[in-house]
Amino acid sequence: MGGFGGGEAVRVWDVDLSGDTGTAGPAAVLLTDAERARAARLADPVRRTALLRSHAAARRLLAGHLRLPPEEIGWTAGPYGKPALTGAGRGCEWNLSRSGLRALVAVGGAVPVGVDLQAEHPHGDPLALARRFFAPAEAAQLAALPAGGARVRRLCLLLARKEAWAKAAGGRLLDFLRRDVGAAPAAYGAPRPVGGAGYAVADLPIGPGYAAAVATTGRTTGRIDYRSCDWRDLCVPN
């Protein structure tokens, strides 16, 4: 666990969604008709499986956090996709991100929260992309790194921080791309204020091959309670 300071903890679950992509049944039964229909429209079996399992796992985790039956956990999406709980769970802030067969579920309680997970892949030429879309200081940081994996990792980390910040704010990523999140590493447990004192962003200890970050409004700032789990432990009956 790391610290955002005092106050309510920000909880982040790192959910393993792996396993035979044909075994979606235990997850699908926890979803709404609309969610199942959305998954059915996805041609890629990995993306389809990830959607089913991540939504089912999120429903179970939110139900446990709020002490409600899973069937009472529902949400709607805001104009830029940020989910908001409805019904008995209304008012509890949360967010979801997935990449491949892995997902992050973050719960901020009464405090807006955003989370993002990025598999490390080039997205094209990392330096050219940073120069085109990111803050000049961030592009300079990439230019100072050796070409190849180091630049890819840095680009994905910066993108995860920006995406988490945009989600916490309920905004669109495009409006956050040129905002500088690249100063002194926002190490796990040592979040860095961004946008003045409005928001705080911290990296997550996600392990090799991924970059991840969580953001909250600056007024919170309880510790980060980060843990790993498996979708089967949440969704598959014993």
Coordinates of N, CA and C in Angstrom, one line a residue:
M1 N 0.8 -1.2 0.0 CA 0.0 0.0 0.0 C 0.9 1.2 0.0
G2 N 0.4 2.3 -0.6 CA 1.1 3.6 -0.6 C 0.2 4.6 -0.1
G3 N 0.6 5.9 0.0 CA -0.1 6.9 0.6 C -0.4 8.1 -0.3
F4 N -1.6 8.6 -0.2 CA -2.0 9.9 -0.8 C -2.1 10.9 0.3
G5 N -1.8 10.5 1.5 CA -2.0 11.4 2.7 C -3.1 10.9 3.5
G6 N -3.8 11.8 4.2 CA -4.9 11.3 5.1 C -6.2 11.2 4.3
G7 N -7.2 10.6 4.9 CA -8.5 10.5 4.3 C -8.8 9.1 3.9
E8 N -9.9 9.0 3.1 CA -10.4 7.7 2.7 C -9.5 7.0 1.7
A9 N -9.3 5.7 1.8 CA -8.4 5.0 0.8 C -9.0 5.0 -0.6
V10 N -8.1 5.1 -1.5 CA -8.5 4.8 -2.9 C -8.1 3.4 -3.1
R11 N -9.1 2.6 -3.5 CA -8.9 1.1 -3.7 C -8.8 0.8 -5.2
V12 N -7.7 0.0 -5.5 CA -7.5 -0.4 -6.9 C -7.3 -1.9 -6.9
W13 N -8.1 -2.6 -7.7 CA -7.9 -4.0 -7.9 C -7.3 -4.3 -9.2
D14 N -6.3 -5.1 -9.3 CA -5.6 -5.5 -10.5 C -6.2 -6.9 -10.8
V15 N -7.1 -7.0 -11.9 CA -7.8 -8.2 -12.1 C -7.3 -9.0 -13.3
D16 N -6.9 -10.3 -13.0 CA -6.4 -11.2 -14.1 C -7.7 -11.7 -14.8
L17 N -7.8 -11.4 -16.1 CA -8.9 -11.9 -16.9 C -8.6 -13.1 -17.8
S18 N -7.5 -13.7 -17.5 CA -7.0 -14.8 -18.4 C -7.8 -16.1 -18.3
G19 N -7.5 -17.0 -19.1 CA -8.2 -18.3 -19.1 C -8.8 -18.5 -20.5
D20 N -9.3 -19.7 -20.7 CA -9.9 -20.1 -22.0 C -11.0 -19.1 -22.3
T21 N -10.8 -18.4 -23.5 CA -11.8 -17.4 -23.9 C -13.2 -17.9 -24.2
G22 N -13.3 -19.3 -24.2 CA -14.6 -19.9 -24.5 C -15.5 -20.0 -23.2
T23 N -14.8 -19.7 -22.0 CA -15.6 -19.9 -20.8 C -16.1 -18.6 -20.2
A24 N -16.9 -18.0 -20.9 CA -17.4 -16.7 -20.5 C -18.7 -16.8 -19.7
G25 N -19.3 -18.0 -19.7 CA -20.6 -18.1 -19.0 C -20.7 -17.6 -17.6
P26 N -19.8 -18.0 -16.7 CA -20.0 -17.5 -15.3 C -19.9 -15.9 -15.2
A27 N -19.2 -15.3 -16.2 CA -19.2 -13.8 -16.2 C -20.4 -13.3 -16.8
A28 N -20.9 -13.9 -17.9 CA -22.0 -13.3 -18.7 C -23.3 -13.3 -17.8
V29 N -23.5 -14.2 -16.9 CA -24.7 -14.2 -16.2 C -24.8 -13.0 -15.2
L30 N -23.7 -12.4 -14.9 CA -23.7 -11.2 -14.0 C -23.9 -9.9 -14.7
L31 N -24.0 -10.0 -16.1 CA -24.1 -8.8 -16.9 C -25.6 -8.5 -17.3
T32 N -25.8 -7.3 -17.7 CA -27.1 -6.9 -18.2 C -27.2 -7.3 -19.6
D33 N -28.5 -7.3 -20.1 CA -28.7 -7.6 -21.5 C -27.9 -6.7 -22.4
A34 N -27.9 -5.4 -22.1 CA -27.1 -4.5 -22.9 C -25.6 -4.8 -22.9
E35 N -25.1 -5.2 -21.8 CA -23.7 -5.5 -21.8 C -23.4 -6.8 -22.6
R36 N -24.2 -7.7 -22.5 CA -24.0 -9.0 -23.3 C -24.2 -8.7 -24.8
A37 N -25.1 -7.8 -25.1 CA -25.2 -7.4 -26.5 C -24.0 -6.7 -27.0
R38 N -23.5 -5.8 -26.2 CA -22.3 -5.1 -26.6 C -21.1 -6.0 -26.8
A39 N -21.0 -7.0 -25.9 CA -19.9 -8.0 -26.1 C -20.1 -8.8 -27.3
A40 N -21.3 -9.2 -27.6 CA -21.6 -10.0 -28.8 C -21.2 -9.3 -30.1
R41 N -21.2 -8.0 -30.1 CA -20.9 -7.2 -31.3 C -19.4 -7.1 -31.6
L42 N -18.6 -7.6 -30.6 CA -17.1 -7.5 -30.7 C -16.6 -8.8 -31.5
A43 N -16.0 -8.6 -32.6 CA -15.5 -9.7 -33.4 C -14.3 -10.4 -32.7
D44 N -13.5 -9.6 -32.1 CA -12.2 -10.1 -31.5 C -12.6 -10.9 -30.2
P45 N -12.3 -12.2 -30.1 CA -12.7 -13.0 -28.9 C -12.0 -12.5 -27.6
V46 N -10.8 -12.0 -27.8 CA -10.1 -11.5 -26.6 C -10.8 -10.3 -26.0
R47 N -11.1 -9.3 -26.9 CA -11.8 -8.1 -26.5 C -13.2 -8.5 -25.9
R48 N -13.9 -9.4 -26.5 CA -15.2 -9.8 -26.1 C -15.1 -10.4 -24.7
T49 N -14.1 -11.3 -24.5 CA -13.9 -12.0 -23.2 C -13.5 -10.9 -22.1
A50 N -12.6 -10.0 -22.5 CA -12.2 -9.0 -21.5 C -13.4 -8.1 -21.1
L51 N -14.2 -7.8 -22.0 CA -15.4 -7.0 -21.6 C -16.3 -7.7 -20.6
L52 N -16.6 -9.0 -21.0 CA -17.5 -9.8 -20.1 C -16.9 -9.9 -18.7
R53 N -15.7 -10.4 -18.7 CA -15.1 -10.7 -17.4 C -14.8 -9.4 -16.6
S54 N -14.3 -8.4 -17.2 CA -14.0 -7.1 -16.5 C -15.3 -6.5 -15.9
H55 N -16.4 -6.5 -16.6 CA -17.6 -6.0 -16.1 C -18.2 -6.8 -15.0
A56 N -18.1 -8.2 -15.1 CA -18.6 -9.1 -14.1 C -17.7 -8.9 -12.8
A57 N -16.4 -8.8 -13.0 CA -15.5 -8.7 -11.8 C -15.8 -7.3 -11.1
A58 N -16.0 -6.3 -11.9 CA -16.3 -4.9 -11.4 C -17.5 -5.0 -10.6
R59 N -18.6 -5.7 -11.1 CA -19.8 -5.7 -10.4 C -19.7 -6.4 -9.0
R60 N -18.9 -7.5 -9.0 CA -18.6 -8.2 -7.8 C -17.8 -7.4 -6.8
L61 N -16.8 -6.7 -7.3 CA -16.0 -5.9 -6.4 C -16.8 -4.7 -5.8
L62 N -17.6 -4.1 -6.7 CA -18.4 -2.9 -6.2 C -19.5 -3.4 -5.2
A63 N -20.0 -4.6 -5.5 CA -21.0 -5.1 -4.6 C -20.4 -5.4 -3.2
G64 N -19.2 -6.0 -3.2 CA -18.5 -6.2 -1.9 C -18.2 -4.9 -1.2
H65 N -17.7 -4.0 -1.9 CA -17.3 -2.7 -1.3 C -18.5 -2.0 -0.7
L66 N -19.7 -2.0 -1.4 CA -20.9 -1.3 -1.0 C -21.8 -2.2 -0.1
R67 N -21.5 -3.5 0.0 CA -22.3 -4.4 0.7 C -23.7 -4.5 0.2
L68 N -23.7 -4.6 -1.1 CA -25.0 -4.8 -1.8 C -25.0 -6.1 -2.7
P69 N -26.1 -6.6 -3.0 CA -26.1 -7.8 -3.9 C -25.6 -7.3 -5.3
P70 N -24.9 -8.2 -6.0 CA -24.4 -7.8 -7.3 C -25.5 -7.3 -8.3
E71 N -26.7 -7.9 -8.2 CA -27.7 -7.5 -9.1 C -28.2 -6.1 -8.9
E72 N -27.8 -5.5 -7.8 CA -28.2 -4.1 -7.6 C -27.2 -3.1 -8.0
I73 N -26.1 -3.6 -8.6 CA -25.0 -2.8 -9.1 C -25.2 -2.5 -10.6
G74 N -25.5 -1.3 -10.9 CA -25.7 -0.9 -12.3 C -25.0 0.5 -12.5
W75 N -24.7 0.8 -13.8 CA -24.1 2.1 -14.0 C -24.5 2.6 -15.4
T76 N -24.3 3.8 -15.6 CA -24.4 4.5 -16.9 C -23.1 5.1 -17.3
A77 N -22.9 5.4 -18.5 CA -21.7 6.1 -19.0 C -21.9 7.5 -19.3
G78 N -21.0 8.4 -18.8 CA -21.0 9.8 -19.1 C -20.7 10.1 -20.5
P79 N -20.7 11.4 -20.9 CA -20.4 11.8 -22.3 C -19.1 11.3 -22.8
Y80 N -18.1 11.1 -22.0 CA -16.8 10.6 -22.5 C -16.5 9.2 -21.9
G81 N -17.6 8.5 -21.5 CA -17.4 7.1 -21.2 C -17.2 6.8 -19.7
K82 N -17.0 7.8 -18.9 CA -16.8 7.5 -17.5 C -18.1 6.9 -16.8
P83 N -17.9 5.7 -16.2 CA -19.1 5.1 -15.6 C -19.6 5.8 -14.3
A84 N -20.9 5.9 -14.1 CA -21.4 6.4 -12.8 C -22.5 5.4 -12.3
L85 N -22.3 5.0 -11.1 CA -23.3 4.0 -10.5 C -24.7 4.6 -10.4
T86 N -25.6 3.7 -10.5 CA -27.0 4.1 -10.4 C -27.7 3.4 -9.2
G87 N -28.9 3.7 -8.9 CA -29.6 3.0 -7.9 C -29.0 3.1 -6.5
A88 N -28.9 2.0 -5.8 CA -28.4 2.0 -4.4 C -27.0 2.4 -4.3
G89 N -26.2 2.2 -5.4 CA -24.8 2.6 -5.4 C -24.5 4.0 -5.8
R90 N -25.5 4.7 -6.1 CA -25.3 6.1 -6.6 C -24.4 6.9 -5.7
G91 N -23.5 7.7 -6.2 CA -22.6 8.5 -5.4 C -21.3 7.9 -5.1
C92 N -21.1 6.6 -5.3 CA -19.8 6.0 -5.1 C -19.0 6.1 -6.4
E93 N -17.9 6.8 -6.3 CA -17.1 7.1 -7.5 C -16.2 5.9 -7.8
W94 N -16.1 5.5 -9.1 CA -15.3 4.4 -9.5 C -14.9 4.5 -10.9
N95 N -14.0 3.6 -11.4 CA -13.5 3.7 -12.7 C -12.9 2.3 -13.1
L96 N -12.9 2.0 -14.4 CA -12.4 0.8 -14.9 C -11.5 1.0 -16.1
S97 N -10.5 0.2 -16.2 CA -9.6 0.2 -17.4 C -9.2 -1.2 -17.7
R98 N -9.1 -1.6 -19.0 CA -8.6 -2.9 -19.3 C -7.7 -2.8 -20.5
S99 N -6.8 -3.8 -20.6 CA -5.9 -3.9 -21.7 C -5.6 -5.4 -21.8
G100 N -5.9 -6.0 -23.0 CA -5.7 -7.4 -23.2 C -6.6 -8.1 -22.1
L101 N -6.0 -9.1 -21.5 CA -6.8 -9.9 -20.5 C -6.3 -9.5 -19.1
R102 N -6.4 -8.2 -18.9 CA -6.1 -7.6 -17.6 C -6.9 -6.4 -17.4
A103 N -7.3 -6.1 -16.2 CA -8.2 -4.9 -15.9 C -7.8 -4.3 -14.6
L104 N -8.1 -3.0 -14.4 CA -8.0 -2.3 -13.2 C -9.3 -1.8 -12.8
V105 N -9.7 -2.0 -11.6 CA -11.0 -1.4 -11.0 C -10.6 -0.5 -9.9
A106 N -11.0 0.8 -9.9 CA -10.6 1.7 -8.9 C -11.9 2.3 -8.2
V107 N -11.9 2.4 -6.9 CA -13.0 2.9 -6.2 C -12.5 4.1 -5.3
G108 N -13.1 5.2 -5.5 CA -12.7 6.4 -4.7 C -13.7 6.9 -3.7
G109 N -14.8 6.1 -3.5 CA -15.8 6.5 -2.5 C -16.5 7.8 -3.0
A110 N -16.5 8.8 -2.2 CA -17.1 10.1 -2.5 C -16.2 11.0 -3.4
V111 N -15.0 10.5 -3.7 CA -14.1 11.3 -4.4 C -13.9 10.8 -5.9
P112 N -14.0 11.7 -6.9 CA -13.8 11.3 -8.3 C -12.4 10.6 -8.4
V113 N -12.4 9.5 -9.2 CA -11.2 8.7 -9.4 C -11.1 8.3 -10.9
G114 N -9.9 8.2 -11.4 CA -9.7 7.7 -12.7 C -8.6 6.7 -12.7
V115 N -8.6 5.7 -13.5 CA -7.5 4.7 -13.5 C -7.3 4.3 -15.0
D116 N -6.0 4.0 -15.3 CA -5.7 3.6 -16.7 C -4.6 2.6 -16.7
L117 N -4.8 1.6 -17.7 CA -3.8 0.5 -17.9 C -3.4 0.5 -19.3
Q118 N -2.2 0.5 -19.6 CA -1.6 0.5 -21.0 C -0.7 -0.6 -21.1
A119 N -1.0 -1.5 -22.1 CA 0.0 -2.5 -22.5 C 1.1 -1.7 -23.3
E120 N 2.4 -2.0 -23.0 CA 3.5 -1.3 -23.6 C 3.6 -1.8 -25.1
H121 N 3.2 -0.9 -26.0 CA 3.4 -1.1 -27.4 C 3.7 0.2 -28.1
P122 N 4.3 0.2 -29.2 CA 4.9 1.5 -29.7 C 3.9 2.6 -30.1
H123 N 2.7 2.3 -30.4 CA 1.7 3.3 -30.9 C 2.3 4.1 -32.1
G124 N 3.2 3.5 -32.8 CA 3.9 4.2 -33.9 C 5.3 4.7 -33.4
D125 N 5.8 5.8 -33.9 CA 7.1 6.3 -33.4 C 6.9 7.1 -32.1
P126 N 7.3 6.6 -31.0 CA 7.0 7.3 -29.7 C 7.5 8.8 -29.7
L127 N 8.6 9.1 -30.2 CA 9.1 10.4 -30.1 C 8.3 11.4 -31.0
A128 N 8.0 10.9 -32.2 CA 7.1 11.7 -33.1 C 5.8 12.0 -32.5
L129 N 5.2 10.9 -31.9 CA 3.9 11.1 -31.3 C 4.0 12.1 -30.1
A130 N 5.0 12.0 -29.3 CA 5.2 12.9 -28.1 C 5.3 14.3 -28.6
R131 N 6.1 14.5 -29.7 CA 6.3 15.9 -30.2 C 5.0 16.5 -30.8
R132 N 4.2 15.6 -31.3 CA 3.0 16.1 -31.9 C 1.9 16.4 -30.9
F133 N 1.8 15.5 -29.9 CA 0.6 15.5 -29.0 C 0.9 16.0 -27.6
F134 N 2.1 15.7 -27.1 CA 2.4 15.9 -25.6 C 3.0 17.3 -25.4
A135 N 3.1 17.6 -24.1 CA 3.8 18.9 -23.7 C 5.3 18.9 -24.2
P136 N 5.8 20.0 -24.6 CA 7.2 20.1 -25.1 C 8.2 19.4 -24.1
A137 N 8.0 19.7 -22.8 CA 8.9 19.1 -21.8 C 8.9 17.6 -21.8
E138 N 7.7 17.0 -22.0 CA 7.6 15.5 -22.1 C 8.2 15.0 -23.4
A139 N 8.1 15.7 -24.5 CA 8.8 15.2 -25.7 C 10.3 15.3 -25.5
A140 N 10.8 16.3 -24.8 CA 12.2 16.4 -24.5 C 12.7 15.2 -23.7
Q141 N 11.9 14.8 -22.8 CA 12.2 13.6 -21.9 C 12.4 12.4 -22.8
L142 N 11.5 12.2 -23.7 CA 11.6 11.0 -24.6 C 12.8 11.1 -25.5
A143 N 13.1 12.3 -26.0 CA 14.3 12.5 -26.9 C 15.6 12.2 -26.1
A144 N 15.6 12.4 -24.8 CA 16.8 12.1 -24.0 C 17.0 10.6 -23.8
L145 N 16.0 9.8 -24.1 CA 16.1 8.3 -23.9 C 16.6 7.6 -25.1
P146 N 17.2 6.5 -25.0 CA 17.6 5.7 -26.2 C 16.4 5.3 -27.0
A147 N 16.5 5.2 -28.3 CA 15.4 4.8 -29.1 C 15.1 3.3 -28.8
G148 N 13.8 3.0 -28.9 CA 13.4 1.6 -28.7 C 12.5 1.5 -27.4
G149 N 12.8 0.5 -26.6 CA 11.9 0.1 -25.5 C 11.8 1.2 -24.5
A150 N 12.8 1.9 -24.2 CA 12.8 3.0 -23.2 C 11.8 4.1 -23.5
R151 N 11.8 4.5 -24.8 CA 10.9 5.5 -25.3 C 9.4 5.0 -25.3
V152 N 9.2 3.7 -25.6 CA 7.9 3.1 -25.6 C 7.4 3.1 -24.2
R153 N 8.2 2.7 -23.2 CA 7.7 2.6 -21.8 C 7.3 4.0 -21.3
R154 N 8.2 5.0 -21.7 CA 7.9 6.3 -21.2 C 6.6 6.9 -21.8
L155 N 6.5 6.7 -23.1 CA 5.2 7.2 -23.8 C 4.0 6.5 -23.1
C156 N 4.0 5.2 -22.9 CA 2.9 4.5 -22.3 C 2.6 5.0 -20.9
L157 N 3.6 5.3 -20.1 CA 3.4 5.8 -18.8 C 2.8 7.2 -18.8
L158 N 3.3 8.0 -19.6 CA 2.7 9.4 -19.7 C 1.3 9.3 -20.2
L159 N 1.0 8.4 -21.1 CA -0.4 8.3 -21.6 C -1.3 7.7 -20.5
A160 N -0.8 6.8 -19.7 CA -1.6 6.3 -18.6 C -1.9 7.3 -17.6
R161 N -0.9 8.2 -17.3 CA -1.2 9.3 -16.3 C -2.2 10.3 -16.9
K162 N -2.1 10.6 -18.1 CA -3.0 11.6 -18.8 C -4.4 11.0 -18.8
E163 N -4.5 9.7 -19.2 CA -5.8 9.1 -19.3 C -6.5 9.0 -17.9
A164 N -5.7 8.6 -16.9 CA -6.3 8.5 -15.6 C -6.8 9.9 -15.1
W165 N -6.0 10.9 -15.4 CA -6.4 12.3 -15.0 C -7.7 12.7 -15.7
A166 N -7.7 12.4 -17.0 CA -8.9 12.8 -17.8 C -10.2 12.0 -17.3
K167 N -10.0 10.8 -16.9 CA -11.1 10.0 -16.4 C -11.6 10.6 -15.0
A168 N -10.6 10.9 -14.1 CA -11.0 11.5 -12.8 C -11.8 12.7 -13.0
A169 N -11.4 13.5 -14.0 CA -12.1 14.8 -14.3 C -13.4 14.6 -15.1
G170 N -13.6 13.4 -15.6 CA -14.8 13.2 -16.4 C -14.7 13.9 -17.8
G171 N -13.4 14.1 -18.2 CA -13.2 14.8 -19.5 C -12.8 13.9 -20.6
R172 N -12.4 14.4 -21.7 CA -12.0 13.6 -22.9 C -10.5 13.7 -22.9
L173 N -9.9 12.6 -23.3 CA -8.4 12.5 -23.3 C -7.8 13.6 -24.2
L174 N -8.4 13.9 -25.3 CA -7.8 14.9 -26.2 C -7.5 16.2 -25.5
D175 N -8.3 16.6 -24.5 CA -8.1 17.8 -23.8 C -7.0 17.8 -22.8
F176 N -6.5 16.6 -22.6 CA -5.5 16.4 -21.5 C -4.1 16.0 -22.1
L177 N -4.0 15.8 -23.4 CA -2.8 15.2 -24.0 C -1.6 16.2 -23.8
R178 N -1.9 17.5 -23.9 CA -0.8 18.5 -23.9 C -0.5 19.0 -22.4
R179 N -1.2 18.4 -21.5 CA -1.0 18.8 -20.1 C 0.2 18.0 -19.6
D180 N 1.1 18.7 -18.9 CA 2.4 18.1 -18.5 C 2.2 17.2 -17.3
V181 N 2.5 15.9 -17.4 CA 2.4 15.0 -16.3 C 3.8 14.3 -16.1
G182 N 4.8 14.9 -16.8 CA 6.1 14.2 -16.9 C 7.1 14.5 -15.9
A183 N 6.9 15.5 -15.0 CA 7.9 15.9 -14.1 C 8.1 14.8 -13.0
A184 N 9.2 14.9 -12.2 CA 9.6 14.0 -11.3 C 8.7 12.8 -11.1
P185 N 9.1 11.6 -11.2 CA 8.3 10.4 -11.2 C 7.2 10.4 -10.1
A186 N 6.0 10.2 -10.6 CA 4.9 10.0 -9.6 C 4.9 8.6 -9.1
A187 N 5.8 8.3 -8.3 CA 6.0 6.9 -7.8 C 4.8 6.4 -7.0
Y188 N 4.6 5.1 -7.0 CA 3.5 4.5 -6.2 C 3.7 5.0 -4.8
G189 N 2.6 5.5 -4.2 CA 2.6 6.0 -2.9 C 3.1 7.4 -2.7
A190 N 3.5 8.1 -3.8 CA 4.0 9.5 -3.8 C 3.3 10.2 -4.9
P191 N 2.0 10.4 -4.9 CA 1.3 11.1 -6.0 C 1.8 12.5 -6.2
R192 N 1.8 12.9 -7.4 CA 2.2 14.3 -7.8 C 1.0 15.1 -8.1
P193 N 0.9 16.3 -7.5 CA -0.2 17.2 -7.9 C -0.1 17.6 -9.3
V194 N -1.2 17.7 -10.0 CA -1.2 18.1 -11.4 C -2.4 19.1 -11.6
G195 N -2.2 20.0 -12.5 CA -3.3 21.0 -12.7 C -3.4 21.9 -11.5
G196 N -2.3 22.4 -10.9 CA -2.3 23.1 -9.7 C -2.5 22.1 -8.6
A197 N -3.5 22.4 -7.7 CA -3.8 21.5 -6.6 C -5.0 20.7 -6.9
G198 N -5.5 20.8 -8.2 CA -6.8 20.2 -8.4 C -6.9 18.7 -8.4
Y199 N -5.8 18.0 -8.9 CA -5.8 16.6 -9.0 C -4.4 16.1 -8.6
A200 N -4.4 14.8 -8.2 CA -3.2 14.1 -7.9 C -3.1 12.8 -8.7
V201 N -1.9 12.5 -9.2 CA -1.7 11.3 -10.0 C -0.6 10.5 -9.5
A202 N -0.8 9.2 -9.4 CA 0.3 8.3 -9.0 C 0.4 7.1 -9.9
D203 N 1.6 6.6 -10.1 CA 1.8 5.4 -10.9 C 1.5 4.2 -10.0
L204 N 1.2 3.1 -10.7 CA 0.9 1.8 -10.0 C 1.9 0.8 -10.3
P205 N 2.2 -0.1 -9.3 CA 3.2 -1.1 -9.5 C 2.7 -2.3 -10.3
I206 N 2.5 -2.1 -11.6 CA 1.8 -3.0 -12.5 C 2.7 -4.1 -13.0
G207 N 4.0 -3.9 -13.0 CA 4.9 -5.0 -13.5 C 5.3 -4.8 -14.9
P208 N 6.2 -5.7 -15.4 CA 6.7 -5.6 -16.7 C 5.6 -5.7 -17.8
G209 N 5.8 -4.9 -18.9 CA 5.0 -5.0 -20.0 C 3.8 -4.1 -20.0
Y210 N 3.5 -3.4 -18.9 CA 2.4 -2.5 -18.7 C 2.8 -1.2 -18.1
A211 N 2.0 -0.2 -18.2 CA 2.1 1.1 -17.5 C 0.7 1.3 -16.9
A212 N 0.6 1.9 -15.7 CA -0.7 2.2 -15.1 C -0.6 3.3 -14.1
A213 N -1.7 4.1 -14.0 CA -1.7 5.2 -13.1 C -3.1 5.4 -12.6
V214 N -3.2 6.0 -11.4 CA -4.5 6.3 -10.8 C -4.5 7.8 -10.5
A215 N -5.7 8.5 -10.6 CA -5.8 9.9 -10.3 C -7.0 10.2 -9.5
T216 N -6.9 11.2 -8.7 CA -8.1 11.6 -7.9 C -8.1 13.1 -7.8
T217 N -9.2 13.7 -7.4 CA -9.2 15.1 -7.1 C -8.3 15.4 -5.9
G218 N -7.6 16.5 -5.9 CA -6.6 16.8 -4.9 C -7.1 16.9 -3.5
R219 N -8.5 17.0 -3.3 CA -9.0 17.2 -2.0 C -9.0 15.9 -1.2
T220 N -8.8 14.7 -1.8 CA -8.8 13.5 -1.1 C -7.5 13.2 -0.7
T221 N -7.4 12.3 -0.4 CA -6.1 11.9 -0.7 C -5.7 10.9 0.4
G222 N -6.6 9.9 0.5 CA -6.3 8.8 1.3 C -5.3 7.9 0.7
R223 N -4.9 6.9 1.4 CA -3.8 5.9 0.8 C -4.4 5.2 -0.4
I224 N -3.5 4.6 -1.1 CA -3.8 3.7 -2.2 C -3.8 2.3 -1.7
D225 N -4.9 1.6 -1.7 CA -5.0 0.2 -1.3 C -5.0 -0.6 -2.6
Y226 N -3.9 -1.2 -3.0 CA -3.7 -1.8 -4.3 C -3.6 -3.3 -4.0
R227 N -4.3 -4.1 -4.7 CA -4.2 -5.6 -4.6 C -4.6 -6.3 -5.9
S228 N -4.2 -7.5 -6.0 CA -4.4 -8.3 -7.2 C -5.5 -9.4 -6.9
C229 N -6.2 -9.8 -7.9 CA -7.2 -10.8 -7.8 C -7.5 -11.5 -9.2
D230 N -8.2 -12.5 -9.2 CA -8.5 -13.3 -10.4 C -10.0 -13.3 -10.6
W231 N -10.4 -13.0 -11.9 CA -11.9 -13.0 -12.2 C -12.6 -14.2 -11.7
R232 N -11.9 -15.4 -11.8 CA -12.6 -16.6 -11.5 C -12.9 -16.7 -10.0
D233 N -12.0 -16.2 -9.2 CA -12.3 -16.1 -7.7 C -13.5 -15.3 -7.4
L234 N -13.8 -14.3 -8.3 CA -14.9 -13.4 -8.0 C -16.2 -13.9 -8.6
C235 N -16.1 -14.6 -9.8 CA -17.3 -14.8 -10.6 C -17.7 -16.3 -10.8
V236 N -16.7 -17.2 -10.6 CA -17.0 -18.6 -10.8 C -17.4 -19.3 -9.5
P237 N -18.6 -19.9 -9.5 CA -19.1 -20.5 -8.3 C -18.1 -21.6 -7.9
N238 N -17.9 -21.8 -6.6 CA -17.1 -22.9 -6.1 C -17.8 -24.2 -6.2

